[in-house]
């Protein structure tokens, strides 16, 4: 399906909302396909050294080889990083620190959607661990490198699933496998039930991360690190295929026939990573399910004190206190 969708907005973003990245270092999670692959490819074309953070797999090797073939002038570096393992993420942080003194962009792109109710090896819900806790861990561990950049960016990837009820502390605890089960077939066809609530909690947390971090940066008078967020709208990527394998959704349903391409889905994070005019707190994405990645007004009702507190406390409980 993705190959049949015409890409409408990527060229405009690349022409009008990016900058030369020669000499810059960019770390991106989840680059084997979809939005992460597109973002890595385009940042490689712009001259950045792109660190590809993926779990060790055949897909990681194949996508790396494809990137090298598509962008012969690019510099791509494979970093093994399993976002469902605290130990693996710490090893990735150590590897990056051993090779680099500066990191200019941390793009927290990777995500899983509406998976079954099970725990990672560390005990956390697989969605919250993959989508949120590990990205917070990467930020915490790589903060010294971000601080060493003249202007660094931390870019989170949320989605329309951010909309809904407040963040709840139990989703950050070691409750994996005990957060509502898998729901009924009817639940999943309607994008409802416990799978989708766990996904909502994780994508809301991605959104809150951005504004919680912005508050912390202001508190510590750090002005050269920008905290931003984007959403892809409805894009045709492997995200849907993965959840469909276990009954999470119907990829052949009418809903997905309204999707935009993975390239257009990536334009929000590309703009957040590369737009010269971007400022801390910016939120980029289509106004609806598809379209050009506009600068959007973040929903104030999602960024209240309790949400920020539950996010920061939950993540620090999992991976340790951030030292600014």
PDB file of C-alpha atoms in Angstrom:
ATOM      1  CA  UNK A   1       0.000   0.000   0.000  1.00  0.00           C
ATOM      2  CA  UNK A   2       2.792   2.452   0.916  1.00  0.00           C
ATOM      3  CA  UNK A   3       4.317   2.187  -2.553  1.00  0.00           C
ATOM      4  CA  UNK A   4       1.019   3.261  -4.147  1.00  0.00           C
ATOM      5  CA  UNK A   5       0.708   6.497  -2.155  1.00  0.00           C
ATOM      6  CA  UNK A   6       2.064   9.651  -3.761  1.00  0.00           C
ATOM      7  CA  UNK A   7       4.430  11.695  -1.616  1.00  0.00           C
ATOM      8  CA  UNK A   8       3.286  15.320  -1.566  1.00  0.00           C
ATOM      9  CA  UNK A   9       5.232  17.304   1.037  1.00  0.00           C
ATOM     10  CA  UNK A  10       8.738  15.912   1.504  1.00  0.00           C
ATOM     11  CA  UNK A  11      10.404  17.961  -1.249  1.00  0.00           C
ATOM     12  CA  UNK A  12       8.935  21.214   0.093  1.00  0.00           C
ATOM     13  CA  UNK A  13      10.224  20.474   3.585  1.00  0.00           C
ATOM     14  CA  UNK A  14      13.688  19.619   2.256  1.00  0.00           C
ATOM     15  CA  UNK A  15      13.830  22.785   0.157  1.00  0.00           C
ATOM     16  CA  UNK A  16      12.403  25.279   2.658  1.00  0.00           C
ATOM     17  CA  UNK A  17      12.722  23.902   6.170  1.00  0.00           C
ATOM     18  CA  UNK A  18      16.147  22.262   6.507  1.00  0.00           C
ATOM     19  CA  UNK A  19      19.786  23.235   6.829  1.00  0.00           C
ATOM     20  CA  UNK A  20      23.213  21.858   5.993  1.00  0.00           C
ATOM     21  CA  UNK A  21      24.273  19.331   8.637  1.00  0.00           C
ATOM     22  CA  UNK A  22      27.902  18.838   7.643  1.00  0.00           C
ATOM     23  CA  UNK A  23      29.945  18.096  10.741  1.00  0.00           C
ATOM     24  CA  UNK A  24      26.859  17.418  12.860  1.00  0.00           C
ATOM     25  CA  UNK A  25      26.036  14.159  14.628  1.00  0.00           C
ATOM     26  CA  UNK A  26      22.456  12.881  14.721  1.00  0.00           C
ATOM     27  CA  UNK A  27      21.174   9.823  16.613  1.00  0.00           C
ATOM     28  CA  UNK A  28      17.871   8.318  15.455  1.00  0.00           C
ATOM     29  CA  UNK A  29      16.042   5.353  16.938  1.00  0.00           C
ATOM     30  CA  UNK A  30      14.062   2.957  14.773  1.00  0.00           C
ATOM     31  CA  UNK A  31      15.571   3.463  11.322  1.00  0.00           C
ATOM     32  CA  UNK A  32      14.948   0.072   9.722  1.00  0.00           C
ATOM     33  CA  UNK A  33      11.820   1.308   7.925  1.00  0.00           C
ATOM     34  CA  UNK A  34       9.140   3.976   7.852  1.00  0.00           C
ATOM     35  CA  UNK A  35       9.621   7.472   9.219  1.00  0.00           C
ATOM     36  CA  UNK A  36      12.952   6.679  10.870  1.00  0.00           C
ATOM     37  CA  UNK A  37      14.448   5.335   7.673  1.00  0.00           C
ATOM     38  CA  UNK A  38      13.326   8.394   5.703  1.00  0.00           C
ATOM     39  CA  UNK A  39      14.657  10.779   8.358  1.00  0.00           C
ATOM     40  CA  UNK A  40      18.019   8.985   8.459  1.00  0.00           C
ATOM     41  CA  UNK A  41      18.303   9.022   4.673  1.00  0.00           C
ATOM     42  CA  UNK A  42      17.543  12.729   4.357  1.00  0.00           C
ATOM     43  CA  UNK A  43      19.839  13.766   7.211  1.00  0.00           C
ATOM     44  CA  UNK A  44      22.582  11.709   5.632  1.00  0.00           C
ATOM     45  CA  UNK A  45      22.037  13.624   2.395  1.00  0.00           C
ATOM     46  CA  UNK A  46      22.362  16.872   4.366  1.00  0.00           C
ATOM     47  CA  UNK A  47      25.829  15.853   5.538  1.00  0.00           C
ATOM     48  CA  UNK A  48      25.183  14.616   9.069  1.00  0.00           C
ATOM     49  CA  UNK A  49      26.853  11.606  10.605  1.00  0.00           C
ATOM     50  CA  UNK A  50      23.784   9.511  11.376  1.00  0.00           C
ATOM     51  CA  UNK A  51      23.850   7.025  14.231  1.00  0.00           C
ATOM     52  CA  UNK A  52      21.283   4.301  13.536  1.00  0.00           C
ATOM     53  CA  UNK A  53      19.956   2.929  16.831  1.00  0.00           C
ATOM     54  CA  UNK A  54      18.220  -0.411  16.276  1.00  0.00           C
ATOM     55  CA  UNK A  55      18.133  -3.825  17.893  1.00  0.00           C
ATOM     56  CA  UNK A  56      20.452  -6.386  16.318  1.00  0.00           C
ATOM     57  CA  UNK A  57      18.529  -7.954  13.438  1.00  0.00           C
ATOM     58  CA  UNK A  58      18.661  -8.820   9.771  1.00  0.00           C
ATOM     59  CA  UNK A  59      16.408  -5.813   9.125  1.00  0.00           C
ATOM     60  CA  UNK A  60      18.978  -3.529  10.748  1.00  0.00           C
ATOM     61  CA  UNK A  61      21.722  -4.842   8.463  1.00  0.00           C
ATOM     62  CA  UNK A  62      19.572  -4.712   5.334  1.00  0.00           C
ATOM     63  CA  UNK A  63      18.341  -1.165   5.979  1.00  0.00           C
ATOM     64  CA  UNK A  64      21.893   0.018   6.708  1.00  0.00           C
ATOM     65  CA  UNK A  65      23.107  -1.432   3.405  1.00  0.00           C
ATOM     66  CA  UNK A  66      20.193   0.201   1.619  1.00  0.00           C
ATOM     67  CA  UNK A  67      20.980   3.599   3.157  1.00  0.00           C
ATOM     68  CA  UNK A  68      24.620   3.323   2.107  1.00  0.00           C
ATOM     69  CA  UNK A  69      23.533   2.438  -1.438  1.00  0.00           C
ATOM     70  CA  UNK A  70      20.977   5.266  -1.638  1.00  0.00           C
ATOM     71  CA  UNK A  71      23.289   7.899  -0.145  1.00  0.00           C
ATOM     72  CA  UNK A  72      26.861   7.007  -1.208  1.00  0.00           C
ATOM     73  CA  UNK A  73      28.169  10.290   0.211  1.00  0.00           C
ATOM     74  CA  UNK A  74      26.446   9.732   3.563  1.00  0.00           C
ATOM     75  CA  UNK A  75      28.001   8.616   6.820  1.00  0.00           C
ATOM     76  CA  UNK A  76      25.859   6.041   8.626  1.00  0.00           C
ATOM     77  CA  UNK A  77      26.906   4.171  11.757  1.00  0.00           C
ATOM     78  CA  UNK A  78      25.101   1.131  13.162  1.00  0.00           C
ATOM     79  CA  UNK A  79      24.588   1.171  16.938  1.00  0.00           C
ATOM     80  CA  UNK A  80      22.972  -1.860  18.536  1.00  0.00           C
ATOM     81  CA  UNK A  81      20.222  -0.591  20.813  1.00  0.00           C
ATOM     82  CA  UNK A  82      17.302  -2.725  21.952  1.00  0.00           C
ATOM     83  CA  UNK A  83      14.729  -0.321  23.363  1.00  0.00           C
ATOM     84  CA  UNK A  84      13.158  -3.168  25.334  1.00  0.00           C
ATOM     85  CA  UNK A  85      16.287  -3.625  27.450  1.00  0.00           C
ATOM     86  CA  UNK A  86      17.778  -1.203  29.979  1.00  0.00           C
ATOM     87  CA  UNK A  87      21.126  -2.980  29.680  1.00  0.00           C
ATOM     88  CA  UNK A  88      21.197  -2.700  25.882  1.00  0.00           C
ATOM     89  CA  UNK A  89      20.361   1.005  25.962  1.00  0.00           C
ATOM     90  CA  UNK A  90      23.154   1.596  28.500  1.00  0.00           C
ATOM     91  CA  UNK A  91      25.571  -0.255  26.222  1.00  0.00           C
ATOM     92  CA  UNK A  92      24.505   1.937  23.292  1.00  0.00           C
ATOM     93  CA  UNK A  93      25.034   5.069  25.376  1.00  0.00           C
ATOM     94  CA  UNK A  94      28.520   3.875  26.326  1.00  0.00           C
ATOM     95  CA  UNK A  95      29.373   3.116  22.698  1.00  0.00           C
ATOM     96  CA  UNK A  96      28.233   6.547  21.528  1.00  0.00           C
ATOM     97  CA  UNK A  97      30.169   8.265  24.326  1.00  0.00           C
ATOM     98  CA  UNK A  98      33.301   6.297  23.451  1.00  0.00           C
ATOM     99  CA  UNK A  99      33.222   7.608  19.870  1.00  0.00           C
ATOM    100  CA  UNK A 100      31.727  11.096  20.201  1.00  0.00           C
ATOM    101  CA  UNK A 101      32.105  14.132  22.418  1.00  0.00           C
ATOM    102  CA  UNK A 102      29.165  16.006  20.913  1.00  0.00           C
ATOM    103  CA  UNK A 103      25.642  15.043  19.865  1.00  0.00           C
ATOM    104  CA  UNK A 104      23.634  17.631  17.935  1.00  0.00           C
ATOM    105  CA  UNK A 105      20.288  15.857  17.523  1.00  0.00           C
ATOM    106  CA  UNK A 106      18.616  13.040  19.437  1.00  0.00           C
ATOM    107  CA  UNK A 107      15.570  11.942  17.447  1.00  0.00           C
ATOM    108  CA  UNK A 108      13.376   9.656  19.553  1.00  0.00           C
ATOM    109  CA  UNK A 109      11.496   8.166  16.634  1.00  0.00           C
ATOM    110  CA  UNK A 110      11.035   4.437  17.289  1.00  0.00           C
ATOM    111  CA  UNK A 111       7.722   3.078  18.459  1.00  0.00           C
ATOM    112  CA  UNK A 112       5.481   0.050  18.729  1.00  0.00           C
ATOM    113  CA  UNK A 113       1.692   0.151  18.619  1.00  0.00           C
ATOM    114  CA  UNK A 114      -1.177  -1.736  20.279  1.00  0.00           C
ATOM    115  CA  UNK A 115       0.882  -4.795  21.151  1.00  0.00           C
ATOM    116  CA  UNK A 116      -0.339  -7.545  23.437  1.00  0.00           C
ATOM    117  CA  UNK A 117      -0.106  -7.077  27.199  1.00  0.00           C
ATOM    118  CA  UNK A 118       3.340  -8.386  28.116  1.00  0.00           C
ATOM    119  CA  UNK A 119       6.421  -7.272  29.993  1.00  0.00           C
ATOM    120  CA  UNK A 120       9.920  -6.609  28.745  1.00  0.00           C
ATOM    121  CA  UNK A 121      12.781  -8.420  30.468  1.00  0.00           C
ATOM    122  CA  UNK A 122      12.936  -5.509  32.920  1.00  0.00           C
ATOM    123  CA  UNK A 123       9.271  -5.817  33.851  1.00  0.00           C
ATOM    124  CA  UNK A 124       7.780  -2.799  32.065  1.00  0.00           C
ATOM    125  CA  UNK A 125       4.908  -2.700  29.600  1.00  0.00           C
ATOM    126  CA  UNK A 126       6.416  -3.295  26.172  1.00  0.00           C
ATOM    127  CA  UNK A 127       4.861  -0.140  24.695  1.00  0.00           C
ATOM    128  CA  UNK A 128       5.846   2.222  27.497  1.00  0.00           C
ATOM    129  CA  UNK A 129       9.343   0.752  27.685  1.00  0.00           C
ATOM    130  CA  UNK A 130       9.987   0.932  23.929  1.00  0.00           C
ATOM    131  CA  UNK A 131       8.287   4.222  23.168  1.00  0.00           C
ATOM    132  CA  UNK A 132       9.110   6.228  26.278  1.00  0.00           C
ATOM    133  CA  UNK A 133      11.339   4.883  29.043  1.00  0.00           C
ATOM    134  CA  UNK A 134      14.236   3.938  26.749  1.00  0.00           C
ATOM    135  CA  UNK A 135      14.094   7.285  24.969  1.00  0.00           C
ATOM    136  CA  UNK A 136      14.236   9.048  28.324  1.00  0.00           C
ATOM    137  CA  UNK A 137      17.180   6.794  29.232  1.00  0.00           C
ATOM    138  CA  UNK A 138      18.979   7.769  26.019  1.00  0.00           C
ATOM    139  CA  UNK A 139      18.397  11.452  26.759  1.00  0.00           C
ATOM    140  CA  UNK A 140      19.651  11.053  30.333  1.00  0.00           C
ATOM    141  CA  UNK A 141      22.790   9.194  29.265  1.00  0.00           C
ATOM    142  CA  UNK A 142      23.596  11.415  26.280  1.00  0.00           C
ATOM    143  CA  UNK A 143      22.841  14.746  27.964  1.00  0.00           C
ATOM    144  CA  UNK A 144      26.552  15.600  28.410  1.00  0.00           C
ATOM    145  CA  UNK A 145      27.033  15.248  24.639  1.00  0.00           C
ATOM    146  CA  UNK A 146      23.956  17.343  23.926  1.00  0.00           C
ATOM    147  CA  UNK A 147      25.216  20.039  26.300  1.00  0.00           C
ATOM    148  CA  UNK A 148      28.513  20.079  24.378  1.00  0.00           C
ATOM    149  CA  UNK A 149      26.737  21.039  21.122  1.00  0.00           C
ATOM    150  CA  UNK A 150      26.408  24.692  20.118  1.00  0.00           C
ATOM    151  CA  UNK A 151      22.714  24.032  19.490  1.00  0.00           C
ATOM    152  CA  UNK A 152      21.274  20.619  20.263  1.00  0.00           C
ATOM    153  CA  UNK A 153      17.796  19.259  19.686  1.00  0.00           C
ATOM    154  CA  UNK A 154      15.786  16.539  21.374  1.00  0.00           C
ATOM    155  CA  UNK A 155      12.911  15.551  19.099  1.00  0.00           C
ATOM    156  CA  UNK A 156      10.115  13.261  20.255  1.00  0.00           C
ATOM    157  CA  UNK A 157       7.582  11.489  18.058  1.00  0.00           C
ATOM    158  CA  UNK A 158       4.018  11.462  19.325  1.00  0.00           C
ATOM    159  CA  UNK A 159       0.815  10.708  17.413  1.00  0.00           C
ATOM    160  CA  UNK A 160      -2.884  11.494  17.312  1.00  0.00           C
ATOM    161  CA  UNK A 161      -3.169   8.808  20.008  1.00  0.00           C
ATOM    162  CA  UNK A 162      -1.834  11.376  22.494  1.00  0.00           C
ATOM    163  CA  UNK A 163      -5.395  12.679  22.781  1.00  0.00           C
ATOM    164  CA  UNK A 164      -7.408  11.164  25.612  1.00  0.00           C
ATOM    165  CA  UNK A 165      -7.238  10.739  29.365  1.00  0.00           C
ATOM    166  CA  UNK A 166      -4.360  11.779  31.644  1.00  0.00           C
ATOM    167  CA  UNK A 167      -1.063   9.973  32.215  1.00  0.00           C
ATOM    168  CA  UNK A 168      -1.354   7.355  34.944  1.00  0.00           C
ATOM    169  CA  UNK A 169       1.556   6.357  37.140  1.00  0.00           C
ATOM    170  CA  UNK A 170       0.872   2.607  36.983  1.00  0.00           C
ATOM    171  CA  UNK A 171       1.813   2.522  33.297  1.00  0.00           C
ATOM    172  CA  UNK A 172       5.390   3.514  34.214  1.00  0.00           C
ATOM    173  CA  UNK A 173       5.769   0.865  36.918  1.00  0.00           C
ATOM    174  CA  UNK A 174       6.835  -2.762  36.514  1.00  0.00           C
ATOM    175  CA  UNK A 175       3.297  -3.794  35.642  1.00  0.00           C
ATOM    176  CA  UNK A 176       3.964  -5.289  32.211  1.00  0.00           C
ATOM    177  CA  UNK A 177       1.475  -8.077  31.512  1.00  0.00           C
ATOM    178  CA  UNK A 178      -0.965  -6.731  34.100  1.00  0.00           C
ATOM    179  CA  UNK A 179      -2.361  -3.677  32.339  1.00  0.00           C
ATOM    180  CA  UNK A 180      -5.735  -4.792  31.078  1.00  0.00           C
ATOM    181  CA  UNK A 181      -5.017  -7.705  28.772  1.00  0.00           C
ATOM    182  CA  UNK A 182      -5.519  -7.715  25.016  1.00  0.00           C
ATOM    183  CA  UNK A 183      -9.112  -6.623  24.574  1.00  0.00           C
ATOM    184  CA  UNK A 184     -11.718  -8.081  22.270  1.00  0.00           C
ATOM    185  CA  UNK A 185     -11.629  -8.201  18.499  1.00  0.00           C
ATOM    186  CA  UNK A 186     -14.359  -5.569  18.481  1.00  0.00           C
ATOM    187  CA  UNK A 187     -12.269  -3.340  20.801  1.00  0.00           C
ATOM    188  CA  UNK A 188      -9.296  -3.536  18.487  1.00  0.00           C
ATOM    189  CA  UNK A 189     -11.282  -2.902  15.326  1.00  0.00           C
ATOM    190  CA  UNK A 190     -12.592   0.279  16.985  1.00  0.00           C
ATOM    191  CA  UNK A 191      -9.119   1.322  18.259  1.00  0.00           C
ATOM    192  CA  UNK A 192     -10.401   0.922  21.800  1.00  0.00           C
ATOM    193  CA  UNK A 193      -9.713  -1.307  24.776  1.00  0.00           C
ATOM    194  CA  UNK A 194      -6.581  -1.949  26.834  1.00  0.00           C
ATOM    195  CA  UNK A 195      -4.095  -2.333  23.967  1.00  0.00           C
ATOM    196  CA  UNK A 196      -4.995   1.087  22.667  1.00  0.00           C
ATOM    197  CA  UNK A 197      -5.071   2.654  26.128  1.00  0.00           C
ATOM    198  CA  UNK A 198      -1.486   1.468  26.665  1.00  0.00           C
ATOM    199  CA  UNK A 199      -0.563   2.958  23.304  1.00  0.00           C
ATOM    200  CA  UNK A 200      -2.327   6.217  24.205  1.00  0.00           C
ATOM    201  CA  UNK A 201      -0.415   6.395  27.475  1.00  0.00           C
ATOM    202  CA  UNK A 202       2.900   5.986  25.649  1.00  0.00           C
ATOM    203  CA  UNK A 203       2.182   8.548  22.923  1.00  0.00           C
ATOM    204  CA  UNK A 204       0.858  11.050  25.452  1.00  0.00           C
ATOM    205  CA  UNK A 205       4.064  10.462  27.413  1.00  0.00           C
ATOM    206  CA  UNK A 206       6.135  11.259  24.275  1.00  0.00           C
ATOM    207  CA  UNK A 207       4.261  14.546  24.025  1.00  0.00           C
ATOM    208  CA  UNK A 208       4.573  15.394  27.722  1.00  0.00           C
ATOM    209  CA  UNK A 209       8.309  14.544  27.609  1.00  0.00           C
ATOM    210  CA  UNK A 210       8.863  17.504  25.311  1.00  0.00           C
ATOM    211  CA  UNK A 211       7.248  20.060  27.596  1.00  0.00           C
ATOM    212  CA  UNK A 212       8.513  18.525  30.839  1.00  0.00           C
ATOM    213  CA  UNK A 213      12.030  18.719  29.387  1.00  0.00           C
ATOM    214  CA  UNK A 214      11.473  22.295  28.254  1.00  0.00           C
ATOM    215  CA  UNK A 215      10.543  23.214  31.841  1.00  0.00           C
ATOM    216  CA  UNK A 216      13.662  21.495  33.209  1.00  0.00           C
ATOM    217  CA  UNK A 217      15.926  23.214  30.680  1.00  0.00           C
ATOM    218  CA  UNK A 218      14.507  26.609  31.640  1.00  0.00           C
ATOM    219  CA  UNK A 219      14.860  25.787  35.331  1.00  0.00           C
ATOM    220  CA  UNK A 220      18.539  24.977  34.818  1.00  0.00           C
ATOM    221  CA  UNK A 221      19.064  27.947  32.464  1.00  0.00           C
ATOM    222  CA  UNK A 222      20.073  25.717  29.543  1.00  0.00           C
ATOM    223  CA  UNK A 223      19.125  27.665  26.440  1.00  0.00           C
ATOM    224  CA  UNK A 224      21.071  25.873  23.699  1.00  0.00           C
ATOM    225  CA  UNK A 225      19.164  22.568  23.885  1.00  0.00           C
ATOM    226  CA  UNK A 226      15.813  22.709  22.099  1.00  0.00           C
ATOM    227  CA  UNK A 227      13.015  20.325  23.038  1.00  0.00           C
ATOM    228  CA  UNK A 228      10.539  19.629  20.232  1.00  0.00           C
ATOM    229  CA  UNK A 229       7.878  17.168  19.170  1.00  0.00           C
ATOM    230  CA  UNK A 230       6.211  16.033  15.959  1.00  0.00           C
ATOM    231  CA  UNK A 231       3.445  13.714  14.891  1.00  0.00           C
ATOM    232  CA  UNK A 232       3.246  11.828  11.564  1.00  0.00           C
ATOM    233  CA  UNK A 233      -0.503  11.863  11.089  1.00  0.00           C
ATOM    234  CA  UNK A 234      -1.723   8.646   9.536  1.00  0.00           C
ATOM    235  CA  UNK A 235       1.222   7.227   7.587  1.00  0.00           C
ATOM    236  CA  UNK A 236       1.579   3.840   5.920  1.00  0.00           C
ATOM    237  CA  UNK A 237       4.515   2.171   7.691  1.00  0.00           C
ATOM    238  CA  UNK A 238       5.461  -1.157   9.255  1.00  0.00           C
ATOM    239  CA  UNK A 239       3.988   0.082  12.541  1.00  0.00           C
ATOM    240  CA  UNK A 240       0.541  -1.029  11.422  1.00  0.00           C
ATOM    241  CA  UNK A 241       1.774  -4.334  10.020  1.00  0.00           C
ATOM    242  CA  UNK A 242       3.443  -5.290  13.296  1.00  0.00           C
ATOM    243  CA  UNK A 243       0.361  -4.783  15.441  1.00  0.00           C
ATOM    244  CA  UNK A 244      -1.884  -6.418  12.835  1.00  0.00           C
ATOM    245  CA  UNK A 245       0.030  -9.702  13.220  1.00  0.00           C
ATOM    246  CA  UNK A 246      -1.368 -10.151  16.725  1.00  0.00           C
ATOM    247  CA  UNK A 247      -4.863  -8.832  16.019  1.00  0.00           C
ATOM    248  CA  UNK A 248      -4.265  -5.238  17.033  1.00  0.00           C
ATOM    249  CA  UNK A 249      -5.811  -3.710  13.928  1.00  0.00           C
ATOM    250  CA  UNK A 250      -6.980  -4.388  10.373  1.00  0.00           C
ATOM    251  CA  UNK A 251      -4.459  -2.898   7.947  1.00  0.00           C
ATOM    252  CA  UNK A 252      -6.783  -3.551   5.018  1.00  0.00           C
ATOM    253  CA  UNK A 253      -9.614  -1.605   6.618  1.00  0.00           C
ATOM    254  CA  UNK A 254     -11.023   1.610   5.201  1.00  0.00           C
ATOM    255  CA  UNK A 255      -9.187   3.712   7.801  1.00  0.00           C
ATOM    256  CA  UNK A 256      -5.719   2.868   6.453  1.00  0.00           C
ATOM    257  CA  UNK A 257      -6.763   3.633   2.879  1.00  0.00           C
ATOM    258  CA  UNK A 258      -6.687   7.303   3.914  1.00  0.00           C
ATOM    259  CA  UNK A 259      -3.024   7.146   4.931  1.00  0.00           C
ATOM    260  CA  UNK A 260      -0.215   9.289   3.544  1.00  0.00           C
ATOM    261  CA  UNK A 261       3.189   7.936   2.571  1.00  0.00           C
ATOM    262  CA  UNK A 262       5.975   7.141   5.030  1.00  0.00           C
ATOM    263  CA  UNK A 263       7.958   9.994   3.424  1.00  0.00           C
ATOM    264  CA  UNK A 264       5.232  12.498   4.250  1.00  0.00           C
ATOM    265  CA  UNK A 265       4.824  10.920   7.673  1.00  0.00           C
ATOM    266  CA  UNK A 266       8.499  11.675   8.331  1.00  0.00           C
ATOM    267  CA  UNK A 267       8.278  15.357   7.419  1.00  0.00           C
ATOM    268  CA  UNK A 268       7.315  16.428  10.939  1.00  0.00           C
ATOM    269  CA  UNK A 269      10.392  14.984  12.619  1.00  0.00           C
ATOM    270  CA  UNK A 270      12.597  16.116   9.727  1.00  0.00           C
ATOM    271  CA  UNK A 271      11.350  19.671  10.170  1.00  0.00           C
ATOM    272  CA  UNK A 272      11.856  19.509  13.942  1.00  0.00           C
ATOM    273  CA  UNK A 273      15.394  18.203  13.488  1.00  0.00           C
ATOM    274  CA  UNK A 274      16.459  20.522  10.672  1.00  0.00           C
ATOM    275  CA  UNK A 275      14.343  23.685  10.418  1.00  0.00           C
ATOM    276  CA  UNK A 276      16.565  26.721  11.091  1.00  0.00           C
ATOM    277  CA  UNK A 277      13.592  28.695  12.397  1.00  0.00           C
ATOM    278  CA  UNK A 278      12.466  26.036  14.887  1.00  0.00           C
ATOM    279  CA  UNK A 279      12.310  26.973  18.555  1.00  0.00           C
ATOM    280  CA  UNK A 280      12.132  24.996  21.756  1.00  0.00           C
ATOM    281  CA  UNK A 281       8.578  23.831  22.362  1.00  0.00           C
ATOM    282  CA  UNK A 282       7.659  23.699  18.679  1.00  0.00           C
ATOM    283  CA  UNK A 283       5.196  21.023  17.630  1.00  0.00           C
ATOM    284  CA  UNK A 284       5.119  19.996  13.961  1.00  0.00           C
ATOM    285  CA  UNK A 285       2.636  17.830  12.101  1.00  0.00           C
ATOM    286  CA  UNK A 286      -0.449  17.861   9.882  1.00  0.00           C
ATOM    287  CA  UNK A 287      -3.512  19.645  11.237  1.00  0.00           C
ATOM    288  CA  UNK A 288      -5.477  16.430  10.791  1.00  0.00           C
ATOM    289  CA  UNK A 289      -4.653  12.871   9.840  1.00  0.00           C
ATOM    290  CA  UNK A 290      -2.699  13.900   6.736  1.00  0.00           C
ATOM    291  CA  UNK A 291      -1.138  17.012   5.264  1.00  0.00           C
ATOM    292  CA  UNK A 292       1.781  19.415   5.462  1.00  0.00           C
ATOM    293  CA  UNK A 293       3.671  19.472   8.789  1.00  0.00           C
ATOM    294  CA  UNK A 294       2.568  22.841  10.143  1.00  0.00           C
ATOM    295  CA  UNK A 295       3.738  24.451  13.357  1.00  0.00           C
ATOM    296  CA  UNK A 296       0.884  23.424  15.657  1.00  0.00           C
ATOM    297  CA  UNK A 297      -0.345  24.783  18.962  1.00  0.00           C
ATOM    298  CA  UNK A 298       0.302  22.132  21.641  1.00  0.00           C
ATOM    299  CA  UNK A 299      -2.796  21.162  23.584  1.00  0.00           C
ATOM    300  CA  UNK A 300      -2.486  22.900  26.964  1.00  0.00           C
ATOM    301  CA  UNK A 301      -4.884  20.404  28.531  1.00  0.00           C
ATOM    302  CA  UNK A 302      -2.292  17.639  27.999  1.00  0.00           C
ATOM    303  CA  UNK A 303       0.611  19.443  29.674  1.00  0.00           C
ATOM    304  CA  UNK A 304      -0.701  20.040  33.181  1.00  0.00           C
ATOM    305  CA  UNK A 305       1.312  19.574  36.385  1.00  0.00           C
ATOM    306  CA  UNK A 306       0.128  16.047  37.235  1.00  0.00           C
ATOM    307  CA  UNK A 307       0.937  14.717  33.750  1.00  0.00           C
ATOM    308  CA  UNK A 308       4.420  16.246  33.883  1.00  0.00           C
ATOM    309  CA  UNK A 309       4.989  14.902  37.392  1.00  0.00           C
ATOM    310  CA  UNK A 310       3.847  11.375  36.553  1.00  0.00           C
ATOM    311  CA  UNK A 311       6.030  11.364  33.451  1.00  0.00           C
ATOM    312  CA  UNK A 312       9.235  12.600  35.082  1.00  0.00           C
ATOM    313  CA  UNK A 313       8.865  10.581  38.269  1.00  0.00           C
ATOM    314  CA  UNK A 314       7.956   7.439  36.338  1.00  0.00           C
ATOM    315  CA  UNK A 315      10.937   7.671  34.005  1.00  0.00           C
ATOM    316  CA  UNK A 316      13.451   8.582  36.699  1.00  0.00           C
ATOM    317  CA  UNK A 317      12.187   5.701  38.849  1.00  0.00           C
ATOM    318  CA  UNK A 318      12.949   3.389  35.944  1.00  0.00           C
ATOM    319  CA  UNK A 319      16.376   4.636  34.806  1.00  0.00           C
ATOM    320  CA  UNK A 320      17.678   7.073  37.419  1.00  0.00           C
ATOM    321  CA  UNK A 321      17.766  10.784  38.113  1.00  0.00           C
ATOM    322  CA  UNK A 322      18.815  13.179  35.364  1.00  0.00           C
ATOM    323  CA  UNK A 323      21.820  15.301  36.307  1.00  0.00           C
ATOM    324  CA  UNK A 324      21.595  18.637  34.507  1.00  0.00           C
TER     325      UNK A 324
END
